CSV table of C-alpha atoms in Angstrom, one decimal:
chain,number,residue,atom,x,y,z
A,10,MET,CA,-10.7,22.7,-15.0
A,11,SER,CA,-6.9,23.1,-15.4
A,12,ASN,CA,-4.4,21.5,-13.1
A,13,ILE,CA,-3.4,25.0,-11.9
A,14,ARG,CA,-6.9,25.8,-10.9
A,15,VAL,CA,-7.3,22.5,-9.1
A,16,ILE,CA,-4.1,23.0,-7.2
A,17,LEU,CA,-5.0,26.6,-6.2
A,18,ARG,CA,-8.5,25.5,-5.1
A,19,ASN,CA,-7.0,22.8,-2.9
A,20,ILE,CA,-4.4,25.1,-1.4
A,21,PHE,CA,-6.8,27.8,-0.5
A,22,SER,CA,-9.3,25.3,1.0
A,23,ASN,CA,-6.5,23.8,3.1
A,24,TRP,CA,-5.6,27.2,4.3
A,25,VAL,CA,-9.2,28.0,5.3
A,26,ALA,CA,-9.5,24.7,7.2
A,27,TYR,CA,-6.1,25.3,8.9
A,28,PHE,CA,-7.1,28.8,10.0
A,29,VAL,CA,-10.5,27.6,11.3
A,30,SER,CA,-8.8,24.9,13.4
A,31,VAL,CA,-6.3,27.4,14.8
A,32,VAL,CA,-9.1,29.8,15.7
A,33,ILE,CA,-11.2,27.1,17.3
A,34,GLY,CA,-8.2,26.0,19.3
A,35,LEU,CA,-7.4,29.5,20.5
A,36,VAL,CA,-11.0,30.2,21.5
A,37,LEU,CA,-11.8,26.8,23.0
A,38,SER,CA,-8.6,26.0,24.9
A,39,PRO,CA,-9.0,28.5,27.8
A,40,ILE,CA,-12.7,27.5,28.1
A,41,VAL,CA,-11.7,23.9,28.4
A,42,VAL,CA,-8.9,24.6,30.9
A,43,HIS,CA,-11.0,26.8,33.2
A,44,SER,CA,-14.0,24.4,33.0
A,45,LEU,CA,-12.2,21.2,33.7
A,46,GLY,CA,-9.6,22.6,36.2
A,47,ASN,CA,-5.9,21.7,36.2
A,48,ASP,CA,-6.3,18.0,37.3
A,49,LEU,CA,-8.9,17.0,34.7
A,50,TYR,CA,-7.3,19.1,31.9
A,51,GLY,CA,-4.0,17.4,32.7
A,52,ILE,CA,-5.8,14.0,32.4
A,53,TRP,CA,-7.4,15.0,29.1
A,54,THR,CA,-4.0,16.2,27.7
A,55,ILE,CA,-2.5,12.8,28.6
A,56,ILE,CA,-5.3,10.9,26.9
A,57,VAL,CA,-5.1,13.0,23.7
A,58,SER,CA,-1.3,12.8,23.7
A,59,PHE,CA,-1.3,9.1,24.1
A,60,SER,CA,-3.9,8.7,21.3
A,61,GLY,CA,-1.3,10.1,18.9
A,62,TYR,CA,0.8,7.0,19.4
A,63,TYR,CA,-2.0,4.8,18.1
A,64,GLY,CA,-0.9,6.0,14.6
A,65,LEU,CA,2.2,3.8,14.8
A,66,VAL,CA,-0.1,0.8,14.6
A,67,ASN,CA,-1.0,2.0,11.1
A,68,PHE,CA,2.5,0.9,9.8
A,69,GLY,CA,2.4,3.6,7.2
A,70,ILE,CA,-0.5,2.0,5.3
A,71,THR,CA,-2.4,5.3,5.0
A,72,PRO,CA,0.2,7.2,2.9
A,73,SER,CA,0.7,4.0,0.9
A,74,ILE,CA,-3.0,3.8,0.1
A,75,SER,CA,-2.9,7.4,-1.2
A,76,TYR,CA,0.1,6.6,-3.4
A,77,TYR,CA,-1.2,3.3,-5.0
A,78,LEU,CA,-4.7,4.6,-5.4
A,79,SER,CA,-3.4,7.7,-7.2
A,80,HIS,CA,-1.1,5.5,-9.3
A,81,TYR,CA,-3.9,3.2,-10.5
A,82,TYR,CA,-6.4,6.0,-10.8
A,83,ALA,CA,-4.0,7.7,-13.3
A,84,ARG,CA,-4.1,4.5,-15.3
A,85,ASP,CA,-7.9,4.1,-14.9
A,86,ASP,CA,-7.3,0.6,-13.5
A,87,VAL,CA,-10.5,0.1,-11.5
A,88,GLU,CA,-9.7,-3.6,-10.8
A,89,GLN,CA,-6.4,-2.7,-9.1
A,90,ILE,CA,-8.0,0.2,-7.3
A,91,ASN,CA,-10.6,-2.1,-5.7
A,92,ARG,CA,-7.9,-4.6,-4.9
A,93,VAL,CA,-5.7,-2.1,-3.1
A,94,ALA,CA,-8.7,-0.5,-1.4
A,95,SER,CA,-10.1,-3.9,-0.2
A,96,THR,CA,-6.7,-5.1,1.0
A,97,ALA,CA,-6.1,-1.9,2.9
A,98,GLN,CA,-9.6,-1.9,4.4
A,99,THR,CA,-9.3,-5.5,5.6
A,100,THR,CA,-5.8,-4.9,7.1
A,101,LEU,CA,-6.8,-1.7,8.8
A,102,THR,CA,-9.9,-3.4,10.3
A,103,LEU,CA,-7.7,-6.0,11.8
A,104,LEU,CA,-5.3,-3.4,13.1
A,105,SER,CA,-8.1,-1.5,14.7
A,106,LEU,CA,-8.6,-4.4,17.0
A,107,LEU,CA,-5.0,-4.1,18.0
A,108,VAL,CA,-5.6,-0.5,18.8
A,109,MET,CA,-8.3,-1.5,21.2
A,110,LEU,CA,-6.2,-4.2,22.7
A,111,ILE,CA,-3.5,-1.5,23.4
A,112,ALA,CA,-6.1,0.8,24.9
A,113,LEU,CA,-7.6,-1.7,27.3
A,114,PRO,CA,-4.5,-2.0,29.7
A,115,LEU,CA,-4.0,1.8,29.4
A,116,ALA,CA,-7.7,2.4,30.4
A,117,PHE,CA,-7.7,0.0,33.4
A,118,TRP,CA,-4.1,0.3,34.7
A,119,GLY,CA,-3.0,3.7,33.3
A,120,GLY,CA,-4.4,5.5,36.2
A,121,ALA,CA,-1.8,4.1,38.5
A,122,VAL,CA,1.0,4.9,36.0
A,123,PHE,CA,0.0,8.5,35.6
A,124,SER,CA,-0.9,9.0,39.3
A,125,ILE,CA,-4.6,9.7,38.5
A,126,GLU,CA,-6.6,10.7,41.6
A,127,PRO,CA,-9.1,8.0,42.7
A,128,GLN,CA,-12.1,10.3,42.1
A,129,HIS,CA,-11.1,10.7,38.5
A,130,ALA,CA,-10.2,7.0,37.8
A,131,GLU,CA,-13.5,6.1,36.2
A,132,GLU,CA,-13.6,9.2,34.0
A,133,PHE,CA,-10.0,8.4,32.9
A,134,THR,CA,-11.0,4.7,32.0
A,135,TRP,CA,-14.0,5.6,29.9
A,136,ALA,CA,-12.4,8.6,28.2
A,137,VAL,CA,-9.4,6.4,27.1
A,138,LEU,CA,-11.7,3.8,25.6
A,139,ILE,CA,-13.9,6.3,23.9
A,140,MET,CA,-10.9,8.1,22.4
A,141,ALA,CA,-9.4,4.8,21.2
A,142,LEU,CA,-12.7,4.1,19.5
A,143,THR,CA,-12.5,7.5,17.9
A,144,PHE,CA,-9.1,6.7,16.6
A,145,VAL,CA,-10.3,3.3,15.3
A,146,LEU,CA,-12.9,5.1,13.2
A,147,GLY,CA,-10.1,6.8,11.3
A,148,PHE,CA,-8.7,3.3,10.4
A,149,LEU,CA,-12.1,2.0,9.3
A,150,PHE,CA,-12.7,5.0,7.0
A,151,ALA,CA,-9.1,5.5,5.8
A,152,VAL,CA,-9.8,4.4,2.3
A,153,TYR,CA,-12.5,7.0,1.8
A,154,GLN,CA,-10.3,9.7,3.3
A,155,SER,CA,-7.5,8.8,0.8
A,156,PHE,CA,-9.9,9.0,-2.1
A,157,PHE,CA,-10.2,12.8,-1.6
A,158,VAL,CA,-6.5,12.9,-2.2
A,159,VAL,CA,-6.8,10.7,-5.2
A,160,LEU,CA,-9.6,12.8,-6.7
A,161,GLN,CA,-7.9,16.0,-5.7
A,162,ARG,CA,-11.0,17.2,-3.9
A,163,TYR,CA,-9.4,18.6,-0.8
A,164,ASP,CA,-12.1,21.3,-0.9
A,165,LEU,CA,-14.9,18.9,-0.3
A,166,ARG,CA,-13.1,17.1,2.5
A,167,ASN,CA,-12.2,20.5,4.1
A,168,ALA,CA,-15.8,21.6,3.9
A,169,VAL,CA,-17.0,18.6,5.8
A,170,GLN,CA,-14.1,18.9,8.3
A,171,ILE,CA,-14.8,22.6,9.0
A,172,SER,CA,-18.5,22.0,9.5
A,173,THR,CA,-18.0,19.2,12.0
A,174,ASP,CA,-15.2,20.9,13.7
A,175,ILE,CA,-17.4,23.9,14.4
A,176,LEU,CA,-20.2,21.6,15.5
A,177,ARG,CA,-17.8,19.8,17.8
A,178,ALA,CA,-16.6,23.1,19.3
A,179,LEU,CA,-20.1,24.3,20.0
A,180,LEU,CA,-21.2,21.0,21.6
A,181,ILE,CA,-18.2,20.9,23.8
A,182,PHE,CA,-18.8,24.5,24.8
A,183,LEU,CA,-22.4,23.8,25.7
A,184,ALA,CA,-21.4,20.6,27.6
A,185,LEU,CA,-18.8,22.4,29.7
A,186,LYS,CA,-21.2,25.2,30.5
A,187,ASN,CA,-23.6,22.6,31.8
A,188,GLY,CA,-21.0,21.0,34.0
A,189,TYR,CA,-20.1,17.9,32.0
A,190,LYS,CA,-16.5,16.7,32.0
A,191,ILE,CA,-14.1,14.6,29.9
A,192,ILE,CA,-16.4,11.6,29.3
A,193,THR,CA,-18.9,13.9,27.6
A,194,ILE,CA,-16.1,15.6,25.6
A,195,SER,CA,-14.9,12.2,24.5
A,196,LEU,CA,-18.4,11.2,23.4
A,197,ILE,CA,-18.8,14.4,21.5
A,198,THR,CA,-15.5,14.0,19.8
A,199,CYS,CA,-16.3,10.4,18.8
A,200,ALA,CA,-19.8,11.3,17.5
A,201,CYS,CA,-18.5,14.2,15.4
A,202,SER,CA,-15.7,12.0,14.0
A,203,LEU,CA,-18.3,9.3,13.0
A,204,ALA,CA,-20.4,12.0,11.3
A,205,THR,CA,-17.4,13.3,9.5
A,206,TYR,CA,-16.3,9.9,8.2
A,207,SER,CA,-19.8,8.9,7.3
A,208,LEU,CA,-20.1,12.0,5.1
A,209,TYR,CA,-16.8,11.2,3.6
A,210,ALA,CA,-18.0,7.7,2.7
A,211,LEU,CA,-21.3,9.1,1.2
A,212,ILE,CA,-19.5,11.7,-0.9
A,213,ILE,CA,-16.9,9.3,-2.3
A,214,SER,CA,-19.5,6.7,-3.0
A,215,ARG,CA,-21.3,9.2,-5.2
A,216,MET,CA,-18.2,10.6,-6.8
A,217,TYR,CA,-16.5,7.2,-7.5
A,218,PRO,CA,-19.3,4.6,-7.7
A,219,GLN,CA,-16.8,2.0,-9.1
A,220,LEU,CA,-15.3,1.6,-5.6
A,221,ARG,CA,-16.0,-1.8,-4.1
A,222,LEU,CA,-14.7,-2.8,-0.7
A,223,ARG,CA,-14.8,-6.6,-0.4
A,224,ILE,CA,-12.8,-9.0,1.7
A,225,ALA,CA,-12.6,-11.4,-1.3
A,226,ASP,CA,-10.6,-8.8,-3.3
A,227,ALA,CA,-7.9,-8.6,-0.6
A,228,SER,CA,-4.7,-10.3,-1.5
A,229,ARG,CA,-1.4,-11.1,0.3
A,230,GLN,CA,0.6,-9.9,-2.8
A,231,THR,CA,-1.2,-6.5,-2.7
A,232,LEU,CA,-0.6,-6.3,1.1
A,233,GLY,CA,3.1,-6.9,0.5
A,234,MET,CA,3.2,-4.1,-2.1
A,235,ILE,CA,1.3,-1.7,0.3
A,236,MET,CA,3.6,-2.5,3.2
A,237,ASN,CA,6.7,-2.1,1.1
A,238,TYR,CA,5.8,1.6,0.7
A,239,GLY,CA,4.2,1.9,4.1
A,240,VAL,CA,7.1,0.7,6.2
A,241,PHE,CA,9.4,3.4,4.7
A,242,ALA,CA,6.7,6.0,5.1
A,243,LEU,CA,6.4,5.0,8.8
A,244,LEU,CA,10.2,5.1,9.3
A,245,GLY,CA,10.3,8.5,7.6
A,246,GLU,CA,7.5,9.9,9.8
A,247,MET,CA,9.1,8.5,13.0
A,248,ALA,CA,12.4,10.2,12.0
A,249,ARG,CA,10.6,13.5,11.4
A,250,GLN,CA,9.0,13.2,14.9
A,251,ILE,CA,12.4,12.7,16.4
A,252,LEU,CA,13.8,15.6,14.5
A,253,PHE,CA,11.1,18.0,15.5
A,254,TYR,CA,10.3,16.9,19.0
A,255,SER,CA,13.5,15.6,20.6
A,256,SER,CA,14.8,19.0,21.4
A,257,ALA,CA,12.6,19.4,24.5
A,258,ILE,CA,13.7,16.0,25.8
A,259,LEU,CA,17.4,16.9,25.3
A,260,ILE,CA,17.0,20.3,27.0
A,261,GLY,CA,15.1,18.6,29.9
A,262,ILE,CA,17.9,16.0,30.3
A,263,PHE,CA,21.0,18.2,30.0
A,264,LEU,CA,19.7,21.6,31.2
A,265,ASN,CA,16.4,22.0,33.1
A,266,THR,CA,12.6,22.0,32.3
A,267,ALA,CA,12.4,25.8,32.6
A,268,MET,CA,14.6,26.2,29.6
A,269,VAL,CA,12.3,24.0,27.6
A,270,THR,CA,9.7,26.8,27.8
A,271,PHE,CA,12.1,29.3,26.2
A,272,PHE,CA,12.8,26.9,23.3
A,273,ALA,CA,9.2,25.9,22.9
A,274,ILE,CA,8.1,29.5,22.4
A,275,ALA,CA,10.3,29.8,19.4
A,276,GLY,CA,9.5,26.2,18.3
A,277,ASN,CA,5.8,26.8,18.4
A,278,LEU,CA,6.1,29.8,16.0
A,279,ILE,CA,8.1,27.7,13.6
A,280,GLU,CA,5.6,24.9,13.9
A,281,TYR,CA,2.8,27.3,12.9
A,282,ALA,CA,4.8,28.2,9.8
A,283,ARG,CA,5.6,24.6,9.1
A,284,ASN,CA,1.9,23.5,9.3
A,285,PHE,CA,0.8,26.5,7.2
A,286,LEU,CA,3.3,25.6,4.4
A,287,GLY,CA,2.5,21.9,4.7
A,288,THR,CA,-1.2,22.6,3.9
A,289,MET,CA,0.0,24.1,0.7
A,290,THR,CA,2.6,21.6,-0.5
A,291,ARG,CA,0.6,18.5,0.5
A,292,VAL,CA,-1.7,19.0,-2.5
A,293,PHE,CA,1.3,18.4,-4.8
A,294,PHE,CA,1.5,14.7,-3.8
A,295,PRO,CA,-1.4,13.3,-5.8
A,296,VAL,CA,-0.5,15.5,-8.8
A,297,ALA,CA,3.1,14.1,-8.7
A,298,ALA,CA,1.9,10.5,-8.2
A,299,GLN,CA,-0.4,10.6,-11.2
A,300,SER,CA,2.1,12.4,-13.4
A,301,HIS,CA,4.7,9.8,-12.5
A,302,SER,CA,2.3,7.0,-13.3
A,303,ARG,CA,1.7,8.4,-16.8
A,304,ALA,CA,5.5,9.0,-17.3
A,305,GLU,CA,4.8,12.8,-17.7
A,306,ARG,CA,8.4,13.9,-17.0
A,307,GLU,CA,7.8,17.5,-18.2
A,308,SER,CA,4.7,17.9,-15.9
A,309,LEU,CA,6.8,16.7,-12.9
A,310,GLN,CA,9.5,19.2,-13.8
A,311,THR,CA,7.0,22.0,-14.0
A,312,LEU,CA,5.4,21.0,-10.7
A,313,PHE,CA,8.8,20.8,-9.0
A,314,LEU,CA,10.0,24.2,-10.3
A,315,GLU,CA,6.8,26.2,-10.0
A,316,GLY,CA,5.6,24.6,-6.8
A,317,THR,CA,9.0,25.2,-5.1
A,318,LYS,CA,9.1,28.8,-6.3
A,319,TYR,CA,5.7,29.8,-5.0
A,320,SER,CA,6.0,27.9,-1.8
A,321,PHE,CA,9.5,29.5,-1.3
A,322,LEU,CA,7.8,32.9,-1.8
A,323,ILE,CA,5.6,32.3,1.2
A,324,THR,CA,8.5,30.8,3.1
A,325,ILE,CA,10.8,33.7,2.6
A,326,LEU,CA,8.2,36.2,3.8
A,327,LEU,CA,7.5,34.2,6.9
A,328,ILE,CA,11.3,33.9,7.7
A,329,ALA,CA,11.9,37.6,7.1
A,330,GLY,CA,9.1,38.3,9.5
A,331,PHE,CA,10.6,36.0,12.2
A,332,ILE,CA,14.1,37.5,11.8
A,333,THR,CA,13.1,41.1,11.8
A,334,MET,CA,9.9,41.2,13.9
A,335,GLY,CA,10.2,38.0,15.9
A,336,LYS,CA,11.7,39.7,19.0
A,337,GLN,CA,8.9,42.3,19.1
A,338,PHE,CA,6.3,39.7,18.7
A,339,ILE,CA,7.6,37.4,21.5
A,340,VAL,CA,7.9,40.4,23.9
A,341,LEU,CA,4.3,41.5,23.1
A,342,TRP,CA,3.0,38.0,23.2
A,343,MET,CA,4.7,36.4,26.2
A,344,GLY,CA,6.4,39.4,27.9
A,345,PRO,CA,10.0,40.8,28.2
A,346,ASP,CA,11.1,37.9,30.4
A,347,TYR,CA,11.0,35.6,27.3
A,348,GLU,CA,13.2,37.7,25.1
A,349,GLN,CA,15.8,35.0,25.0
A,350,SER,CA,13.5,32.9,22.9
A,351,TYR,CA,14.2,35.3,20.0
A,352,ARG,CA,17.8,34.0,19.7
A,353,VAL,CA,16.4,30.5,19.3
A,354,LEU,CA,13.9,31.7,16.8
A,355,PHE,CA,16.6,33.5,14.7
A,356,ILE,CA,18.8,30.3,14.5
A,357,LEU,CA,15.8,28.1,13.7
A,358,SER,CA,14.6,30.5,11.0
A,359,ILE,CA,18.0,30.3,9.2
A,360,GLY,CA,17.8,26.5,9.3
A,361,TYR,CA,14.3,26.3,8.1
A,362,VAL,CA,14.9,28.4,4.9
A,363,PRO,CA,16.4,25.4,3.0
A,364,TYR,CA,14.1,23.0,4.7
A,365,PHE,CA,11.0,24.9,3.7
A,366,LEU,CA,12.6,25.2,0.2
A,367,SER,CA,12.6,21.3,0.1
A,368,TYR,CA,8.9,20.9,1.0
A,369,THR,CA,7.8,20.6,-2.6
A,370,SER,CA,10.7,18.2,-3.3
A,371,HIS,CA,9.5,15.9,-0.5
A,372,GLN,CA,6.0,15.7,-2.0
A,373,VAL,CA,7.3,15.2,-5.5
A,374,MET,CA,9.7,12.5,-4.3
A,375,LEU,CA,6.9,10.6,-2.5
A,376,GLY,CA,4.8,10.9,-5.6
A,377,MET,CA,7.7,9.3,-7.6
A,378,LYS,CA,7.8,6.4,-5.1
A,379,GLN,CA,11.1,7.6,-3.6
A,380,VAL,CA,9.8,7.0,-0.1
A,381,ALA,CA,12.8,4.9,0.9
A,382,PHE,CA,15.2,7.7,0.0
A,383,VAL,CA,13.1,10.3,1.9
A,384,ALA,CA,13.0,8.0,4.9
A,385,LYS,CA,16.7,7.6,4.9
A,386,ALA,CA,17.2,11.4,4.6
A,387,ASN,CA,14.9,12.0,7.5
A,388,MET,CA,16.7,9.4,9.6
A,389,MET,CA,20.0,10.9,8.8
A,390,ALA,CA,18.7,14.3,9.8
A,391,ALA,CA,17.4,13.0,13.1
A,392,ILE,CA,20.8,11.5,14.0
A,393,VAL,CA,22.6,14.7,13.0
A,394,SER,CA,20.2,16.8,15.1
A,395,ILE,CA,20.7,14.7,18.3
A,396,VAL,CA,24.5,14.4,17.9
A,397,VAL,CA,25.2,18.1,17.2
A,398,SER,CA,22.7,19.2,19.9
A,399,VAL,CA,24.4,17.0,22.5
A,400,LEU,CA,27.8,18.3,21.5
A,401,LEU,CA,26.8,22.0,21.6
A,402,ILE,CA,24.3,22.1,24.5
A,403,HIS,CA,26.8,22.4,27.3
A,404,ASP,CA,28.6,25.4,25.7
A,405,PHE,CA,25.7,27.2,24.0
A,406,GLY,CA,22.6,26.0,26.0
A,407,ILE,CA,19.3,26.1,24.1
A,408,GLU,CA,20.9,28.0,21.2
A,409,GLY,CA,23.2,24.9,20.8
A,410,VAL,CA,20.1,22.7,20.4
A,411,ALA,CA,18.8,25.1,17.8
A,412,MET,CA,22.1,24.9,16.0
A,413,GLY,CA,21.8,21.1,16.0
A,414,THR,CA,18.3,21.4,14.4
A,415,MET,CA,19.7,23.8,11.9
A,416,ALA,CA,22.5,21.5,10.9
A,417,ALA,CA,20.1,18.6,10.5
A,418,LEU,CA,17.7,20.6,8.3
A,419,LEU,CA,20.6,21.7,6.1
A,420,VAL,CA,21.6,18.0,5.6
A,421,ASN,CA,18.1,16.8,4.9
A,422,SER,CA,17.2,19.6,2.5
A,423,TRP,CA,20.4,19.3,0.4
A,424,TYR,CA,20.0,15.5,-0.1
A,425,VAL,CA,16.3,15.7,-0.9
A,426,ILE,CA,16.5,18.6,-3.3
A,427,LYS,CA,19.6,17.3,-5.0
A,428,ARG,CA,18.0,13.9,-5.5
A,429,CYS,CA,14.8,15.4,-6.9
A,430,MET,CA,16.8,17.5,-9.3
A,431,ASP,CA,18.8,14.5,-10.5
A,432,LEU,CA,15.7,12.4,-11.1
A,433,LEU,CA,14.0,15.2,-13.1
A,434,GLY,CA,17.0,16.3,-15.0
A,435,VAL,CA,17.0,19.8,-13.5
A,436,CYS,CA,20.4,21.5,-13.3
A,437,LEU,CA,21.5,23.7,-10.4
A,438,ARG,CA,21.7,26.8,-12.6
A,439,LEU,CA,18.1,26.4,-13.7
A,440,PHE,CA,16.9,25.7,-10.1
A,441,VAL,CA,18.7,28.8,-8.7
A,442,GLY,CA,17.6,31.1,-11.5
A,443,LYS,CA,14.0,29.9,-11.7
A,444,VAL,CA,13.2,29.2,-8.1
A,445,ILE,CA,15.6,30.9,-5.6
A,446,LEU,CA,16.7,34.1,-7.2
A,447,GLY,CA,13.3,35.8,-7.7
A,448,PRO,CA,12.0,35.3,-4.1
A,449,MET,CA,15.3,36.3,-2.6
A,450,ILE,CA,15.4,39.6,-4.5
A,451,SER,CA,11.7,40.1,-3.8
A,452,VAL,CA,12.2,39.9,0.0
A,453,MET,CA,15.1,42.3,0.2
A,454,PRO,CA,13.1,45.5,0.4
A,455,ALA,CA,10.8,44.1,3.1
A,456,LEU,CA,13.8,42.6,5.0
A,457,PHE,CA,15.6,46.0,5.0
A,458,LEU,CA,12.4,47.7,6.1
A,459,GLY,CA,12.0,45.2,8.9
A,460,PHE,CA,15.5,45.8,10.2
A,461,PHE,CA,14.8,49.6,10.0
A,462,PHE,CA,11.6,49.2,12.1
A,463,LYS,CA,13.5,47.0,14.6
A,464,THR,CA,16.3,49.5,15.2
A,465,ASN,CA,14.5,52.8,14.7
A,466,LEU,CA,10.8,52.3,15.2
A,467,TYR,CA,10.6,49.4,17.6
A,468,ALA,CA,7.1,48.1,17.9
A,469,ASP,CA,6.2,48.3,21.6
A,470,SER,CA,2.5,47.8,21.1
A,471,TRP,CA,0.3,45.5,19.1
A,472,HIS,CA,-1.1,48.2,16.8
A,473,LYS,CA,2.4,49.4,15.8
A,474,PHE,CA,3.5,45.8,15.3
A,475,LEU,CA,0.5,45.0,13.0
A,476,ILE,CA,0.9,48.2,11.0
A,477,GLN,CA,4.6,47.5,10.4
A,478,MET,CA,3.8,43.9,9.4
A,479,VAL,CA,1.2,45.0,7.0
A,480,ILE,CA,3.6,47.5,5.4
A,481,MET,CA,6.3,44.9,5.0
A,482,THR,CA,3.9,42.4,3.6
A,483,CYS,CA,2.5,44.8,1.0
A,484,LEU,CA,6.0,45.9,0.0
A,485,PHE,CA,6.9,42.2,-0.5
A,486,ILE,CA,3.7,41.5,-2.5
A,487,VAL,CA,4.4,44.4,-4.9
A,488,ALA,CA,8.0,43.3,-5.4
A,489,ALA,CA,7.2,39.6,-5.8
A,490,GLY,CA,4.3,40.5,-8.2
A,491,PHE,CA,6.7,42.2,-10.6
A,492,ILE,CA,9.8,40.0,-10.2
A,493,CYS,CA,8.3,36.4,-9.7
A,494,ILE,CA,5.0,36.4,-11.5
A,495,ASP,CA,4.8,36.6,-15.3
A,496,ARG,CA,2.8,39.4,-17.0
A,497,ARG,CA,-0.2,37.2,-18.0
A,498,LEU,CA,-0.7,35.7,-14.6
A,499,ARG,CA,-0.2,39.1,-13.0
A,500,ALA,CA,-2.9,40.6,-15.2
A,501,ARG,CA,-5.3,37.7,-14.3
A,502,ILE,CA,-4.7,38.3,-10.6
A,503,ILE,CA,-5.3,42.1,-11.0
A,504,ARG,CA,-8.5,41.4,-12.9
A,505,ALA,CA,-9.7,39.0,-10.2
A,506,VAL,CA,-8.9,41.4,-7.3
A,507,PHE,CA,-10.2,44.5,-9.2
A,508,PRO,CA,-12.9,43.3,-11.6
A,509,GLY,CA,-14.0,46.8,-12.5
């Protein structure tokens, strides 16, 4: 199976898994809210939100495992693979104890901090402990999860994840209908996570029987190597979190909490696009890491140029939709009172064009062990976002915060793309001509049509909106098919879609 087929298989399986998770969330959320009530749902939200911070205890080891296992897998160095895997497994097992130590005071004294009602205190305590245990399972099975990345079998991992996600949703639905509350939801979540990870371990054990996890193979030198990559990965991720999620805090401090809602509506739409594109470009990381390990410079150049072009094709369509149809969507979705969110969406959309363009560059850079540079670029962007937002928020309100984010994204994108081009020997003319020009020309007909719809045929109902979006998308696909896709690939796609 060619590299292209592997990449496409992984991308589409990631998309399927993403859409399944979105649908489950949309369907299950109102059921959970109405079944638990505002108090218990608020408690559950706090527990789930706090659980996300346990990831900081990981110290960036998980992405480091994926890199080094991919590196040594490309060299067929089984001894080093087992040394890295055993060292990571031993370290994460010890760190899992730290997670539980953090969870204990939260479980027994967090109720007072979060003003939990006395009648819900016991449920809070048990739910915190169970969810901490659920998170610990991720630590204990992290090596097996990373091996799906190394073997580039996202499809198998997604198949397991989709199956257990659907099972978890059904069990939670039945539990809530029978009057059970957050302790039961926690137990279901933990049990389904254990089932998922156990299946992961079984599959990897069969696919890569050479894997041996032994404490004796762990070494301090290997841990130092892992942590050297992992610390920068952690710093980069923390900077990303500040960049993406500090806006609400700044608005709450300098304006008021009501304005957070208007910003969040636009931010949520952008986040859906960011996650969707992330599921595509994430599969480039192991390809880049293994090509880099084999010193295959030409393969890295091809991955960089082709991956960026096709991810940019999707990006430019999403952004065109936000710019031209975003106002109609927000009014139909949230109501006319939230029309102001469109101005934020417009500004963020402009800023995210170069940032989405850099998504492939980020993955290629991480695969080339440029994690320190990426972390520095993310930290620089986080600082720019906060400084510019604070300077503009008094004069421009939430639009000023959006401008701060836009400025930060421009800085981050330029540095990462430029660095990646320099490392791979790609000149600016080649990058513009091969990557940017085609998608930009392809989107113009759809963009003009979208503005025509907005000014002359404003979509005041969902069916009009969907019809207009379908027309714009089809027009873009036709234009992109002739401008951005070569004749042989276009013929293969047509034969696949119309086999007769």
